[in-house]
PDB file of C-alpha atoms in Angstrom:
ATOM      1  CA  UNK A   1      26.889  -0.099 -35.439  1.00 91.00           C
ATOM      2  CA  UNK A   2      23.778  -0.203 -33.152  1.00 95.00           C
ATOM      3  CA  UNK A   3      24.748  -0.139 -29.437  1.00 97.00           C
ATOM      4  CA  UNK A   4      21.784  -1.802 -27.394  1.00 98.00           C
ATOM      5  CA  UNK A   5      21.733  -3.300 -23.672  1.00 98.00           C
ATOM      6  CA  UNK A   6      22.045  -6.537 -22.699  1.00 97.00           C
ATOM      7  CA  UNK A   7      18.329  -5.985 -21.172  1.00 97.00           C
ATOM      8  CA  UNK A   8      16.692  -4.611 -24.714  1.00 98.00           C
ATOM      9  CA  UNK A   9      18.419  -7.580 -26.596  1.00 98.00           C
ATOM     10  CA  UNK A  10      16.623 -10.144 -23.901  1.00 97.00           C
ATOM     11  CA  UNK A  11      13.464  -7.976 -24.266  1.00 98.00           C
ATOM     12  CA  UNK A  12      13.519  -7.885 -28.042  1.00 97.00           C
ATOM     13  CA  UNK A  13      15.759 -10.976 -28.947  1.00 97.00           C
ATOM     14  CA  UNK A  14      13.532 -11.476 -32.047  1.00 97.00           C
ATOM     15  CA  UNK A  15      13.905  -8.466 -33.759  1.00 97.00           C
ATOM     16  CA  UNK A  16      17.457  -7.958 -32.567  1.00 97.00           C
ATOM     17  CA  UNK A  17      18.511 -11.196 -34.137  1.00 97.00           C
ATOM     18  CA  UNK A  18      16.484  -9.840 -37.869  1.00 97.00           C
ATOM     19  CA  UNK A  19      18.652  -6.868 -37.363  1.00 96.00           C
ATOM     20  CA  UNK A  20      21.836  -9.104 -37.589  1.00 96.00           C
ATOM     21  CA  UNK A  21      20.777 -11.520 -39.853  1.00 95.00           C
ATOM     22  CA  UNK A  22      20.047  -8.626 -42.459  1.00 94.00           C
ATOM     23  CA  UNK A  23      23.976  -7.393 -41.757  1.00 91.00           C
ATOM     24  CA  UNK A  24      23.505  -5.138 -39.076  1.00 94.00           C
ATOM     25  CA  UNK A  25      26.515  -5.463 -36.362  1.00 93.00           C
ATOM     26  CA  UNK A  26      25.187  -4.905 -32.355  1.00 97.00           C
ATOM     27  CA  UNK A  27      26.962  -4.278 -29.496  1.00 97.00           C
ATOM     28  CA  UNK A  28      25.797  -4.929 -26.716  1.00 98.00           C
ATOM     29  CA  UNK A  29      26.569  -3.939 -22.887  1.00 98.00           C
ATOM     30  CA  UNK A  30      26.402  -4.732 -19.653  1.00 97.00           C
ATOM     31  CA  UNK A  31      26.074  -2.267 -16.474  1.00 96.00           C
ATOM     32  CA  UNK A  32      27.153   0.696 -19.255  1.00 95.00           C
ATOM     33  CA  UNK A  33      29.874  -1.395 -20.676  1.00 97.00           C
ATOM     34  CA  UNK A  34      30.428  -2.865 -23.870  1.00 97.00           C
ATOM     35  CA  UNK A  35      30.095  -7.028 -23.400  1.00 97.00           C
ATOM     36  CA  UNK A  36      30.077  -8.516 -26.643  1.00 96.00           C
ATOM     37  CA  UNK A  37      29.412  -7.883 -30.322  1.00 95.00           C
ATOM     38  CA  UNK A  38      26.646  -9.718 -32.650  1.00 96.00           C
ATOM     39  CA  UNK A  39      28.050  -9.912 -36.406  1.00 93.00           C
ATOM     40  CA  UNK A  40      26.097 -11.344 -39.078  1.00 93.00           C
ATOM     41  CA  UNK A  41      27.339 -14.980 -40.670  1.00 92.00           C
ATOM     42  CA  UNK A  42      28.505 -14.073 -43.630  1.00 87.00           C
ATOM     43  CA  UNK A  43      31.375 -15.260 -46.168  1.00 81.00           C
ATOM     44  CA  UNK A  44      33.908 -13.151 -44.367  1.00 86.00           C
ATOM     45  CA  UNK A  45      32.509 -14.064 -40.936  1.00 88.00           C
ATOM     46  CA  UNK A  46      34.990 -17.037 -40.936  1.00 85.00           C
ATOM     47  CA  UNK A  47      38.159 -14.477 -41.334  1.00 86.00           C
ATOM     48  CA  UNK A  48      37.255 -12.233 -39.339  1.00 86.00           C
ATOM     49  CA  UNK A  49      36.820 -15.044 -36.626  1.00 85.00           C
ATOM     50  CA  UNK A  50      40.037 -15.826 -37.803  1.00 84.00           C
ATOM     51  CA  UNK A  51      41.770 -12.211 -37.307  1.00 87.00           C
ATOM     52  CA  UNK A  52      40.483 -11.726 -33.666  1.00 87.00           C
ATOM     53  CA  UNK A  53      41.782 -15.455 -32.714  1.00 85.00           C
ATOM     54  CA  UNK A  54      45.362 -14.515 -34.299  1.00 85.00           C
ATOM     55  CA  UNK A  55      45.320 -11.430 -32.160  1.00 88.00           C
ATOM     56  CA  UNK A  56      44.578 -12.856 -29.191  1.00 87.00           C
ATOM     57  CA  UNK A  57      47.091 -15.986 -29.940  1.00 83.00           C
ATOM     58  CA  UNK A  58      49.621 -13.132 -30.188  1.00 84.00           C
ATOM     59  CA  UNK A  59      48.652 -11.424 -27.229  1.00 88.00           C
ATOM     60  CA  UNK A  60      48.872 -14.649 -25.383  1.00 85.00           C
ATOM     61  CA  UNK A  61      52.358 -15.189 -26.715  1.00 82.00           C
ATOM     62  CA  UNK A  62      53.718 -11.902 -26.066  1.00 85.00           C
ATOM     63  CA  UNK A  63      52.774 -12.534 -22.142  1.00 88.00           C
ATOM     64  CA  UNK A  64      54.151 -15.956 -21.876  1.00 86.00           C
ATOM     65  CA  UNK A  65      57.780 -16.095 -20.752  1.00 86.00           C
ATOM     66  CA  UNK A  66      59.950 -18.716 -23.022  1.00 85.00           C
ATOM     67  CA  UNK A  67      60.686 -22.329 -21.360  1.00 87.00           C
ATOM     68  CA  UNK A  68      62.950 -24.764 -22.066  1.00 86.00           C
ATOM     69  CA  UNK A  69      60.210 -26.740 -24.395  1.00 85.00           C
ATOM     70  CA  UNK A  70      58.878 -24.005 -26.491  1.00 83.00           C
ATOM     71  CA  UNK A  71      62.642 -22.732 -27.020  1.00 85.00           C
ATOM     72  CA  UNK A  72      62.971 -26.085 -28.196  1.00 88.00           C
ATOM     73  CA  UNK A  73      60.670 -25.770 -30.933  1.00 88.00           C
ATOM     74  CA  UNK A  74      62.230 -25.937 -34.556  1.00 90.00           C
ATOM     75  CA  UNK A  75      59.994 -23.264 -37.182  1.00 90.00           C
ATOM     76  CA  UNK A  76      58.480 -26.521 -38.710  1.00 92.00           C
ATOM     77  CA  UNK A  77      56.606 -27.411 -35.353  1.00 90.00           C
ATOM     78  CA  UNK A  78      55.891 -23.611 -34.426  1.00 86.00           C
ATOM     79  CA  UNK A  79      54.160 -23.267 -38.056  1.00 87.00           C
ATOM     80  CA  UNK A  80      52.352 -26.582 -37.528  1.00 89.00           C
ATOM     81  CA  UNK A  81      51.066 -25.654 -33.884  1.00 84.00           C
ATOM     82  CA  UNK A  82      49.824 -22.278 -35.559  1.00 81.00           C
ATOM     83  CA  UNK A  83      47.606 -24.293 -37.974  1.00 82.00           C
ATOM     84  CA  UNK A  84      46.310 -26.933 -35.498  1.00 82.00           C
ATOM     85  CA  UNK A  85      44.698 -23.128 -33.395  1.00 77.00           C
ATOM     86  CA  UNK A  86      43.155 -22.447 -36.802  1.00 72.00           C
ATOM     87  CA  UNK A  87      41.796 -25.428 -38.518  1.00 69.00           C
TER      88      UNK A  87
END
């Protein structure tokens, strides 16, 4: 994985993006920290996409404190909620 600023990507946006079109992954940072990454589309793009979402949904979940509504929830309505965050 190439690690480049946020300044050489504005510089060189062109040739950064031909980097990840032909697969290479960038990260890129900010002040000395890391910002964001650049991935390539691809066919696993989508899952990937996919994976990070369901780990932040479960993040999310872990720090939310139960209420009477979502204690309320039967499976059936908990599975379909799940699939409305991922379609």
């Amino acid at each position: 994985m190439k690690t480049l600023s946020s300044r050489e990507v504005q510089k060189n946006f062109g040739t950064v993006s031909d980097l990840v079109k032909g697969g290479e992954i960038v990260r890129v940072t900010q002040y000395g920290r890391a910002a964001f990454v650049m991935i390539p589309e691809s066919v696993e793009t989508e899952e990937l996409l996919r994976r990070i979402a369901g780990k932040k949904l479960l993040r999310l979940l872990k720090e939310t404190a139960p209420n009477e509504e979502s204690e309320a929830l039967s499976q059936l309505e908990v599975n379909q909620l799940i699939r409305e965050c991922f379609a």
